[in-house]
Short mmCIF file of C-alpha atoms and ligand atoms in Angstrom, two decimals:
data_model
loop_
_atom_site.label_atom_id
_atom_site.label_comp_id
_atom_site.label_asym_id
_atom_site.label_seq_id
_atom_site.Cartn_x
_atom_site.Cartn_y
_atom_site.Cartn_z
CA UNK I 1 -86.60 -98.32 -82.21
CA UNK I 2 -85.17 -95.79 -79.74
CA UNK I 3 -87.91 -94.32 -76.90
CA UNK I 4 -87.58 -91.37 -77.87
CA UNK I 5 -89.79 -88.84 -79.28
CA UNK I 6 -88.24 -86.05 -82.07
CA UNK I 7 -90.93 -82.60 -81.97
CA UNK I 8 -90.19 -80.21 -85.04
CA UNK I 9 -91.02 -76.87 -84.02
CA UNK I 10 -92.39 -74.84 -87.10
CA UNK I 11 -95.40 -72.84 -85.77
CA UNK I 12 -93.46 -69.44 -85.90
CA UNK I 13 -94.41 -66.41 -87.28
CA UNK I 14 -90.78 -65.79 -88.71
CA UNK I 15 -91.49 -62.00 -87.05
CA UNK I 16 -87.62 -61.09 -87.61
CA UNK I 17 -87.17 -62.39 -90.77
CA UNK I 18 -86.35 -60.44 -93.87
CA UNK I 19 -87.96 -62.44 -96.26
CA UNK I 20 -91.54 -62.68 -97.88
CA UNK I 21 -91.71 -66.08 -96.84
CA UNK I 22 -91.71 -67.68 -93.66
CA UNK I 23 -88.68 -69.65 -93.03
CA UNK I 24 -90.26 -72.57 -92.37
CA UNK I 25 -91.79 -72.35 -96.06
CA UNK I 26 -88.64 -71.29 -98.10
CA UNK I 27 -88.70 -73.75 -100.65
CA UNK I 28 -85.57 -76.57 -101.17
CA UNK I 29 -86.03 -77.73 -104.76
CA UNK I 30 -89.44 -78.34 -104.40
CA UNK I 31 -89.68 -79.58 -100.82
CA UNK I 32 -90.51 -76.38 -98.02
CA UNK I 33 -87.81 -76.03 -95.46
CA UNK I 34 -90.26 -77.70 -92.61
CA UNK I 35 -90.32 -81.01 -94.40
CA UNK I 36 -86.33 -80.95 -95.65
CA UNK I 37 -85.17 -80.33 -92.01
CA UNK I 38 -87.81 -82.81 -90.39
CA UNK I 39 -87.05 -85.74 -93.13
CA UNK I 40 -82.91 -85.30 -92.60
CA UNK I 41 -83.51 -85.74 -88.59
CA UNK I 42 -85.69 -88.59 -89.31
CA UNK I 43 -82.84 -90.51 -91.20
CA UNK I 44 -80.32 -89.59 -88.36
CA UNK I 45 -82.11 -91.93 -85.81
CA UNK I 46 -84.91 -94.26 -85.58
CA UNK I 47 -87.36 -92.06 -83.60
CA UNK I 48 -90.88 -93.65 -82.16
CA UNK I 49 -92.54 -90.89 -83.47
CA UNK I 50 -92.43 -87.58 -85.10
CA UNK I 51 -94.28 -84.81 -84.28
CA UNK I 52 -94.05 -81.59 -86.25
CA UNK I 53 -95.71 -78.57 -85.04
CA UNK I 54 -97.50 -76.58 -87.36
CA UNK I 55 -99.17 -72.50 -86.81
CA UNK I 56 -102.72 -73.29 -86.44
CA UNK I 57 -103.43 -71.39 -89.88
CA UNK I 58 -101.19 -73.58 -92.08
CA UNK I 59 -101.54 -77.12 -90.07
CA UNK I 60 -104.31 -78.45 -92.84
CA UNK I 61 -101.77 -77.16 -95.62
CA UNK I 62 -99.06 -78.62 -94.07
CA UNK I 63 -100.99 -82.08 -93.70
CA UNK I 64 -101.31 -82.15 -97.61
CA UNK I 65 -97.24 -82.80 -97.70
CA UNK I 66 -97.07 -86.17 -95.45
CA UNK I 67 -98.34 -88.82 -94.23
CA UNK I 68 -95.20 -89.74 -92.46
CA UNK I 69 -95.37 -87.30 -89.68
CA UNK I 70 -98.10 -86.19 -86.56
CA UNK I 71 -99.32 -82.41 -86.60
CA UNK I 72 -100.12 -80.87 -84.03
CA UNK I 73 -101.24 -77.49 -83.77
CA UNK I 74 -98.46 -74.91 -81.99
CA UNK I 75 -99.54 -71.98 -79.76
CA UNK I 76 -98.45 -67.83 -79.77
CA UNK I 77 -95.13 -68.69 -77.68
CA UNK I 78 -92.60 -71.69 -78.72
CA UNK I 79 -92.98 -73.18 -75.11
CA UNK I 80 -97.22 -73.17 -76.00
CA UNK I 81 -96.52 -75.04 -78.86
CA UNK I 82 -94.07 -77.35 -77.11
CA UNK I 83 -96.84 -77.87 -74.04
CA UNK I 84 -99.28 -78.51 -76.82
CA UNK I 85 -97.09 -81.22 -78.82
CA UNK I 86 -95.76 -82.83 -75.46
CA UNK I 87 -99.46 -84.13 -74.93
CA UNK I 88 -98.98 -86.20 -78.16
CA UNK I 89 -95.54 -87.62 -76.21
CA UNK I 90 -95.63 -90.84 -74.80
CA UNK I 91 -92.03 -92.06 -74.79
CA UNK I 92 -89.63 -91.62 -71.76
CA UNK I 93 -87.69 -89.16 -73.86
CA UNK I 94 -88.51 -86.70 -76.33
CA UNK I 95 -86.13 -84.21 -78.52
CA UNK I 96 -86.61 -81.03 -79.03
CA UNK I 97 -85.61 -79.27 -82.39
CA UNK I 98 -86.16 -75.87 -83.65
CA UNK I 99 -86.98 -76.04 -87.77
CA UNK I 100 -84.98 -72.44 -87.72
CA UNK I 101 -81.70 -74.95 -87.27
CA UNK I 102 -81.85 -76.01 -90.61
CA UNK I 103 -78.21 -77.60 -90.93
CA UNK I 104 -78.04 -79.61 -87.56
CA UNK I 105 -75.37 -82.16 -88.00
CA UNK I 106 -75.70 -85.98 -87.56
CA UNK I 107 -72.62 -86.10 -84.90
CA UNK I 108 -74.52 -84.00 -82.55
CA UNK I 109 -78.08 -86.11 -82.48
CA UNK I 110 -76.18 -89.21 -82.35
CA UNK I 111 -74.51 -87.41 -78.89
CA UNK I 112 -77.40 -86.04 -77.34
CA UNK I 113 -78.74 -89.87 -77.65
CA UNK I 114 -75.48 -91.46 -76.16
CA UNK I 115 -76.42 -88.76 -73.07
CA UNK I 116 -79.97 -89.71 -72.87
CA UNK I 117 -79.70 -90.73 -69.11
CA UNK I 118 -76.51 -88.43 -68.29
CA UNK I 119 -79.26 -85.68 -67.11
CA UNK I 120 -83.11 -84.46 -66.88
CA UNK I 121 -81.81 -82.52 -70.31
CA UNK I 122 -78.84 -82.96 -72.24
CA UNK I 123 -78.24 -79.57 -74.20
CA UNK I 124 -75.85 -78.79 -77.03
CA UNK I 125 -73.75 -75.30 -76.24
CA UNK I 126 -71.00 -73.53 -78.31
CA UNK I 127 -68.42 -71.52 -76.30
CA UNK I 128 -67.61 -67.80 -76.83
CA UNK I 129 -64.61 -66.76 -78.73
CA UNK I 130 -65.26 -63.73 -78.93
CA UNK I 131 -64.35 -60.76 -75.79
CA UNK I 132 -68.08 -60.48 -73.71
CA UNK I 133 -69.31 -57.09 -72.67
CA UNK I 134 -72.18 -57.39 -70.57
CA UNK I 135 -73.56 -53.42 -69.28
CA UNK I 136 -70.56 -51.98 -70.29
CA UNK I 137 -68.27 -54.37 -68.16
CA UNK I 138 -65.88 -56.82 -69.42
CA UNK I 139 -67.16 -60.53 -68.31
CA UNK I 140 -65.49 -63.66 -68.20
CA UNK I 141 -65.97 -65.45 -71.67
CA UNK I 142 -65.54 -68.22 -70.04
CA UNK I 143 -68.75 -68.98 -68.25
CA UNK I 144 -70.74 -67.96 -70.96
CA UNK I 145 -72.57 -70.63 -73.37
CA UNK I 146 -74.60 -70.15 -76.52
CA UNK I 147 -77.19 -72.74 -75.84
CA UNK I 148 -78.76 -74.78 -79.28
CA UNK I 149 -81.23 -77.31 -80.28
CA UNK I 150 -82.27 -79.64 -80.37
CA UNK I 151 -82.56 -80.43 -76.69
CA UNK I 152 -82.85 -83.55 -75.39
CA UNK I 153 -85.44 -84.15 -72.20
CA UNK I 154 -86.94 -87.06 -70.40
CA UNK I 155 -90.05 -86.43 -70.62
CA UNK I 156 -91.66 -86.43 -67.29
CA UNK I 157 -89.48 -83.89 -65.98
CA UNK I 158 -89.89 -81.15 -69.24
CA UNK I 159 -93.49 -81.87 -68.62
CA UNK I 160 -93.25 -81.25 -65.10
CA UNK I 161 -90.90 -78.47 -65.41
CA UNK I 162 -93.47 -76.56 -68.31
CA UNK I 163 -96.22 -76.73 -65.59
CA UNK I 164 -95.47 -72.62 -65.07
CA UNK I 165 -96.48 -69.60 -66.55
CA UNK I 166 -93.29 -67.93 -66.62
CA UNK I 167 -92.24 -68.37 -70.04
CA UNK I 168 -88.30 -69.60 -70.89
CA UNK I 169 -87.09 -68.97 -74.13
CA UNK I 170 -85.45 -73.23 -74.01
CA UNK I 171 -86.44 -76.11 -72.49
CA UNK I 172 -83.40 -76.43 -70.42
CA UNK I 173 -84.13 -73.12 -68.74
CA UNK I 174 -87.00 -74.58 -67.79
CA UNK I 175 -85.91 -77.55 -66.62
CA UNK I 176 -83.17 -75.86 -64.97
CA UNK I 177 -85.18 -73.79 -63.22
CA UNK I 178 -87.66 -77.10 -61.19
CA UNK I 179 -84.36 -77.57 -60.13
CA UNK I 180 -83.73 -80.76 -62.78
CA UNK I 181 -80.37 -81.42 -64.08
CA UNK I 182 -78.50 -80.80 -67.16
CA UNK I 183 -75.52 -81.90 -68.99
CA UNK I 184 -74.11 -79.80 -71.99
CA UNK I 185 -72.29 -81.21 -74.84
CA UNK I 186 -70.64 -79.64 -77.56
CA UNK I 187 -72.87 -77.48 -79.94
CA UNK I 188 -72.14 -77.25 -83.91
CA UNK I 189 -71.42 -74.21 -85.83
CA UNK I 190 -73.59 -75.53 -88.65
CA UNK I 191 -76.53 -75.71 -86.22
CA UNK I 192 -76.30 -71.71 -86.67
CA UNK I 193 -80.19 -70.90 -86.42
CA UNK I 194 -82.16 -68.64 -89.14
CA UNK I 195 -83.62 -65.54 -87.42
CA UNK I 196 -83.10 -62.13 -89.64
CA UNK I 197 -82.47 -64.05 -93.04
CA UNK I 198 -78.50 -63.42 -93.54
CA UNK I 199 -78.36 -66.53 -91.94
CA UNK I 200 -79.18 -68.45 -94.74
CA UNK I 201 -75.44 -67.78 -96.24
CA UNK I 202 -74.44 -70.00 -93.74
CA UNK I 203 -76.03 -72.75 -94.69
CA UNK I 204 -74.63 -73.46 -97.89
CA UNK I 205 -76.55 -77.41 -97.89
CA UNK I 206 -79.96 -75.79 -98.67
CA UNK I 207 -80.69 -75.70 -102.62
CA UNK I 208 -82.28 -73.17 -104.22
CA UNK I 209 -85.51 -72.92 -104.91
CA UNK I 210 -87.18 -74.97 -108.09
CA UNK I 211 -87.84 -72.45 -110.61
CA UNK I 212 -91.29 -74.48 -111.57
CA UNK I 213 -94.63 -72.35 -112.45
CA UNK I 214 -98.23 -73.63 -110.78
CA UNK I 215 -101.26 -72.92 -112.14
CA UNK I 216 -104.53 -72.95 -110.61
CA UNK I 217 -107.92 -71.79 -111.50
CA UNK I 218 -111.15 -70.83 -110.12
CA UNK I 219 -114.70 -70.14 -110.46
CA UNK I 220 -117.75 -68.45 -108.74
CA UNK I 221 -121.15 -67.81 -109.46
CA UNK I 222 -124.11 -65.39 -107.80
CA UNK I 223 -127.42 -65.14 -108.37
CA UNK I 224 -128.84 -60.95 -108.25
CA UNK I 225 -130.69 -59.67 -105.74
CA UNK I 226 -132.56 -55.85 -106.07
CA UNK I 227 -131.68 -52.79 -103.80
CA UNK I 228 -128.17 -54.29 -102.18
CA UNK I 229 -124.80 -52.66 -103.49
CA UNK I 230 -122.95 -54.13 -105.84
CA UNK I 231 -119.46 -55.12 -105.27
CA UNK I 232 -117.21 -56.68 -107.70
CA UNK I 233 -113.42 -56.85 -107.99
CA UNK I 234 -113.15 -54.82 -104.98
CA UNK I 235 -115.53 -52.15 -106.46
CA UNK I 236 -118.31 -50.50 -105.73
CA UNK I 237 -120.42 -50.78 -109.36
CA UNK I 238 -122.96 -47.88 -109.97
CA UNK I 239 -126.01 -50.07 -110.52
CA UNK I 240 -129.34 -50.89 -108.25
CA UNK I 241 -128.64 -54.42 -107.49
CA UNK I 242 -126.12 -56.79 -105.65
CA UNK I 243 -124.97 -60.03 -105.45
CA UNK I 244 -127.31 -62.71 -103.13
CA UNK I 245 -124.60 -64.17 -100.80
CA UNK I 246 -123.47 -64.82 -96.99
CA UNK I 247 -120.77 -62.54 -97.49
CA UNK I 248 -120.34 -59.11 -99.72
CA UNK I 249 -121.05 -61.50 -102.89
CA UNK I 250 -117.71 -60.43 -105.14
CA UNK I 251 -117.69 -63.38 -107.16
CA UNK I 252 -114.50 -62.42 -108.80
CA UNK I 253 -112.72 -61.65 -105.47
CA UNK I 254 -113.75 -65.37 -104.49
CA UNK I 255 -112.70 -66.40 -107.91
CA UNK I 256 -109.45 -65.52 -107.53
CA UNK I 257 -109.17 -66.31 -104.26
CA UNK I 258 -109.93 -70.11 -105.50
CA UNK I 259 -107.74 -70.17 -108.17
CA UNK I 260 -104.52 -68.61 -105.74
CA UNK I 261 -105.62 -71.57 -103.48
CA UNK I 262 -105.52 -73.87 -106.68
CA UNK I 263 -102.25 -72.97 -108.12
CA UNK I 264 -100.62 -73.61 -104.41
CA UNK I 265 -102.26 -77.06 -103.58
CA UNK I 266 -104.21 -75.07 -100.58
CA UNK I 267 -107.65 -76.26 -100.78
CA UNK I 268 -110.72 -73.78 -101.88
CA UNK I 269 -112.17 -71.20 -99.90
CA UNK I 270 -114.70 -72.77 -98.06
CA UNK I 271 -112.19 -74.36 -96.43
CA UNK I 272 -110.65 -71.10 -95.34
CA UNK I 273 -113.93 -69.38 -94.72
CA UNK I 274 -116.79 -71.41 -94.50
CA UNK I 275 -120.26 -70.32 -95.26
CA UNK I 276 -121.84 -71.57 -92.02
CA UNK I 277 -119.50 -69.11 -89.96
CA UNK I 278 -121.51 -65.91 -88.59
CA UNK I 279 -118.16 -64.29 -88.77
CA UNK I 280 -117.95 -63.74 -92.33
CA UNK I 281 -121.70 -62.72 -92.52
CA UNK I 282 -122.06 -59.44 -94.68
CA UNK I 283 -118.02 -59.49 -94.59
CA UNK I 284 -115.70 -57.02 -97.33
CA UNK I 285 -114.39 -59.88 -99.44
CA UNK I 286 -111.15 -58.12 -99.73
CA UNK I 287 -110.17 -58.57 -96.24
CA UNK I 288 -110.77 -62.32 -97.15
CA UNK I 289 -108.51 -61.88 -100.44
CA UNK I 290 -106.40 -60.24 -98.40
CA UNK I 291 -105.77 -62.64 -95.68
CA UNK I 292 -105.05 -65.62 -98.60
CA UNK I 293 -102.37 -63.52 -100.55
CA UNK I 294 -100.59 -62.75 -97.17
CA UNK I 295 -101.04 -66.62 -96.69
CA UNK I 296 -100.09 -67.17 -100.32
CA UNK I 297 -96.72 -65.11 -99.44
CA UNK I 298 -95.74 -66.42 -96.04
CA UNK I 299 -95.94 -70.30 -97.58
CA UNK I 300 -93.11 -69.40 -99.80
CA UNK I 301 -94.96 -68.13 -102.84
CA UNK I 302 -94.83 -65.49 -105.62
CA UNK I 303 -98.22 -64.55 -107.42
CA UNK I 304 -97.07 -64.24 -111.04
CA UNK I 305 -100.21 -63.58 -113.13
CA UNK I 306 -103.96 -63.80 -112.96
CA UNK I 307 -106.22 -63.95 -115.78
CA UNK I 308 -110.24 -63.33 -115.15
CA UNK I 309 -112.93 -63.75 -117.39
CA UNK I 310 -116.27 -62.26 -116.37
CA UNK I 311 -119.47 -63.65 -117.66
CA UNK I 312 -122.22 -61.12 -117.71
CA UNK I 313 -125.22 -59.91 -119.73
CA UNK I 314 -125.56 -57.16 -117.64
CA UNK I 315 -123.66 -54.81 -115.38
CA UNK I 316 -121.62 -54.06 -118.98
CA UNK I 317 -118.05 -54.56 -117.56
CA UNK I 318 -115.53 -52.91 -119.88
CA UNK I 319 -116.12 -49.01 -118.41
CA UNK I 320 -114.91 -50.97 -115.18
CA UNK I 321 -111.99 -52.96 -116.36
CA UNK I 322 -109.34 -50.21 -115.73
CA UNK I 323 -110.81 -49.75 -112.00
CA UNK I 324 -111.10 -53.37 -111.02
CA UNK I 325 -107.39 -54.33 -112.56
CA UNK I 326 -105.76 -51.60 -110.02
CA UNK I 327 -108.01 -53.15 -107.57
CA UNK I 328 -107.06 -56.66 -108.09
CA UNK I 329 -103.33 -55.60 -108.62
CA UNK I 330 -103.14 -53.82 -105.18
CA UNK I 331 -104.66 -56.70 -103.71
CA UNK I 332 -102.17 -59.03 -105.05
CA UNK I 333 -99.23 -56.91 -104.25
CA UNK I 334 -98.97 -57.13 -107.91
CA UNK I 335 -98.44 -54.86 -111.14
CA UNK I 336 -101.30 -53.99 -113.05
CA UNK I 337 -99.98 -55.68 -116.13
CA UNK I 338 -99.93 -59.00 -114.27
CA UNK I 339 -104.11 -58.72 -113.76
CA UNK I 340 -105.77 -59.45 -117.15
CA UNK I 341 -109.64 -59.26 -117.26
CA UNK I 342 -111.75 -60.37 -120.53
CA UNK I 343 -115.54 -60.04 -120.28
CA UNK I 344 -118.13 -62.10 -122.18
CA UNK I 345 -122.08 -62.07 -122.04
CA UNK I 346 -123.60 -65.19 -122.53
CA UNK I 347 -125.33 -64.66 -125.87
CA UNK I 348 -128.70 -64.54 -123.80
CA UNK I 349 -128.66 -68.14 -123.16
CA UNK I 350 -128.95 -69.87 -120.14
CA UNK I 351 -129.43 -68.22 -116.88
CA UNK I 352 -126.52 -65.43 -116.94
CA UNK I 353 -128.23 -64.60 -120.68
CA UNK I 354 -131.19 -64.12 -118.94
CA UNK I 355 -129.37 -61.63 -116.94
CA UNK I 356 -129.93 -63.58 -112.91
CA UNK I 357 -126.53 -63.55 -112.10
CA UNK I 358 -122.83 -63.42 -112.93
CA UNK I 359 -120.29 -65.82 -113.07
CA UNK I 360 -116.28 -65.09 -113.05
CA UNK I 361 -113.81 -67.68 -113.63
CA UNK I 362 -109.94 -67.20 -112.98
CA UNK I 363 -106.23 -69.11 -114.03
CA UNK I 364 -103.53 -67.63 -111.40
CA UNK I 365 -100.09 -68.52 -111.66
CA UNK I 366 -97.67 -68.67 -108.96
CA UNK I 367 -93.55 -69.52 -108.38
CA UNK I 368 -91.35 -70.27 -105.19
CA UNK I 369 -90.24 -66.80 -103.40
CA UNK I 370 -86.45 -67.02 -104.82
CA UNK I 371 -84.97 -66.27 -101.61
CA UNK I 372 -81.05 -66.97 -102.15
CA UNK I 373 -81.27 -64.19 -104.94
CA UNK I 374 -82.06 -61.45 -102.39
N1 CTP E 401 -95.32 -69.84 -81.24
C1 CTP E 401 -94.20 -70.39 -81.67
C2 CTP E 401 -93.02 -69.61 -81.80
C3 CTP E 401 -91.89 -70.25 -82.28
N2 CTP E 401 -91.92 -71.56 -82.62
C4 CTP E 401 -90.74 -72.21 -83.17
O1 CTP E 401 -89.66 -72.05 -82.28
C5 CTP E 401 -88.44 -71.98 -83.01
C6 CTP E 401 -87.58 -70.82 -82.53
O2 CTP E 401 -88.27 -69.64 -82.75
P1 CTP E 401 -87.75 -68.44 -83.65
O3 CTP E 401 -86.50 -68.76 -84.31
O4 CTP E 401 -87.84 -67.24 -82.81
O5 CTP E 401 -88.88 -68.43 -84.80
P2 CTP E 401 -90.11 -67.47 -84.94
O6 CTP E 401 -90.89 -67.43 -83.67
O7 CTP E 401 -90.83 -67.92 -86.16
O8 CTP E 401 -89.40 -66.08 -85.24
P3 CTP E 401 -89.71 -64.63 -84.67
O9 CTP E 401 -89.44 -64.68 -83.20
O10 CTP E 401 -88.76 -63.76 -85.42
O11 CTP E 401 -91.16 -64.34 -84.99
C7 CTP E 401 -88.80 -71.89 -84.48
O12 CTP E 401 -88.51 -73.12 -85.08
C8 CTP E 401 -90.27 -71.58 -84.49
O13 CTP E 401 -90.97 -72.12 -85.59
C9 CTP E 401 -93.07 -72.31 -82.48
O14 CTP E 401 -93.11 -73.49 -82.81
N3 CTP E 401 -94.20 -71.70 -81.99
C1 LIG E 402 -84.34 -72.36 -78.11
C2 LIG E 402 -83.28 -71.45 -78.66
O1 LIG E 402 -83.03 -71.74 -80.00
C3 LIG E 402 -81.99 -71.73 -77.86
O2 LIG E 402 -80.98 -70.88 -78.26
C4 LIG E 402 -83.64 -70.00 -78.54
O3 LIG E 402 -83.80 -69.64 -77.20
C5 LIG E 402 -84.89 -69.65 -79.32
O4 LIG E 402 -85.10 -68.27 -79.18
P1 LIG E 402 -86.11 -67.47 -80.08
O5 LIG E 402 -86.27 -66.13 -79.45
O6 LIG E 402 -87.38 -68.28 -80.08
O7 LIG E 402 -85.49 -67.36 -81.42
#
């Protein structure tokens, strides 16, 4: 087993890309990009250890995909989430890959490991064919280097080296810049890395998306409580009582928040907000719907469909239904059509019969974000 130490870095917020979908969650088949990338480098060399470096919001989702593989929670810049993942580093060397370099050939991690001792950091570079204008003046092509990843360091001195607050956009700069040595070696064209999205014509490897469905479904209940407003779908209803509950008490807002997190494998919504936390005390449940579609979309998802059924002897529902469904829709980032809502009493039976509460269940379906159709 080599000493070394391969660190994924996925923790971006894929700011410049074009796409719905972050690019670390565009989905391969059925695999996200994140695990496709990370399981070809792991076949390229027999690593120690693999860390893969996940944003701190999607680390627990990302956990539900291997067991293979250490996560460690990344930080706002790529060189916080490298400082962060280096503390999980014990070996004398440790590589350094970006999961935006999807297509990284074998030929050049088999090089940067014949280099290991060569340098402090042994850094793959392509030349520039291309005439260089740098403030309006000509430059010499020659002494200019597009520098790649992965990167490989010994340890001690990237550790030593990140011990800064000046940030460098590699770890060779950094390196560089303590005054440690480096050796280049020759880059790949296929190691071309995925920042705007056009990119990903490049990369002809990566398969398209599965076109599978995935269903999930949800349920809430709340008990009534007199004199507090009444919230439900997003909507303020026009009666004299509420909804008992830490936070606004929309059932079916936490409905279908449950049954997005369903249909995509993501847990429930305690998870995401939990009960105990004074922060969601009193809160607007769409800004909590809201913050699970945007994670719904930037994990490589599509929300196809929702169908709610409300349970209710009393508020009486249908003068509603219009109101809530362009609600629901807007919150989805969905057309109306797509939000279906059937309401039901309970025939007087049973708790909701005796009119103490209502009860909402929900089926969502999702699909992968087709992302080599746009
Ligand atoms: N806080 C950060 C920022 C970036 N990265 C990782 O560093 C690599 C290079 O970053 P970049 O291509 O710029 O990705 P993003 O930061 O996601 O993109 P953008 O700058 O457009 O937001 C990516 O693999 C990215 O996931 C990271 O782990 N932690
Ligand atoms: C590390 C890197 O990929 C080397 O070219 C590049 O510096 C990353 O830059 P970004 O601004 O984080 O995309």
């Amino acid at each position: 087993m080599l000493d070394v130490t391969l660190i994924v870095l996925c923790a971006g917020n894929s700011s410049r890309f074009e796409h719905k979908a972050k690019k670390q969650w565009l989905r391969i088949d059925n695999e996200p990009l994140w695990l496709n990338v990370t399981k070809k480098l792991a076949t390229y060399a027999n690593f120690q250890k693999i860390i893969v470096t996940s944003h701190k919001n999607e680390i627990s989702y990302m956990n539900n995909f291997s067991d293979d593989f250490c996560f460690v929670a990344g930080g706002n810049t790529r060189q916080e989430s490298i400082k962060n993942s280096l503390d999980e580093v014990n070996t004398k060397y440790v590589m350094i890959s970006d999961v935006a370099r999807a297509g990284i050939p074998q030929s050049v991690i088999l090089e940067l490991l014949e280099n290991k001792d060569k340098a402090d950091c042994i850094v793959p570079v392509l030349n520039v064919s291309d005439t260089v204008i740098y403030n309006e003046n000509t430059i010499n092509r020659d002494n200019v280097k597009l520098i790649q990843t992965p990167q490989l360091s010994n340890t001690k001195a990237l550790k030593e080296s990140l011990k800064t607050n000046t940030e460098y956009t590699d770890d060779s700069s950094a390196i560089k810049a303590n005054n440690g040595s480096i050796k280049y070696i020759k880059g790949s064209t296929e190691s071309t890395k995925l920042t705007f999205g056009n990119e990903l014509e490049e990369i002809p490897s990566l398969k398209a998306p599965s076109n599978n469905f995935f269903t999930g479904t949800g349920f809430d209940i709340h008990q009534f409580e007199e004199n507090k407003e009444m919230y439900l779908g997003g909507i303020k209803l026009p009666v004299e009582y509420g909804f008992k509950a830490h936070s606004d008490g929309d059932v079916l807002i936490h409905s279908v928040i449950d049954a997005l997190l369903g249909a995509a494998g993501a847990g429930d919504i305690g998870e995401f907000f939990p009960d105990t936390d004074a922060q969601y005390k009193g809160i607007d449940s769409k800004v909590l719907l809201k913050e699970i579609v945007d994670f719904i979309y930037n994990v490589g998802y599509e929300i196809v469909n929702i169908d709610l059924t409300i349970i209710a002897q009393k508020p009486k529902i249908n003068p509603h239904k219009q109101e809530i469904k362009s609600s629901i829709a807007k919150l989805l980032g969905i057309e109306k059509q797509f939000v279906n809502i059937k309401a039901t009493t309970a025939e007087k039976m049973g708790f909701i019969g005796r009119s103490e509460g209502v009860a909402v269940q929900s089926i969502a379906t999702l699909k992968y974000y087709n992302w080599i159709k746009r």
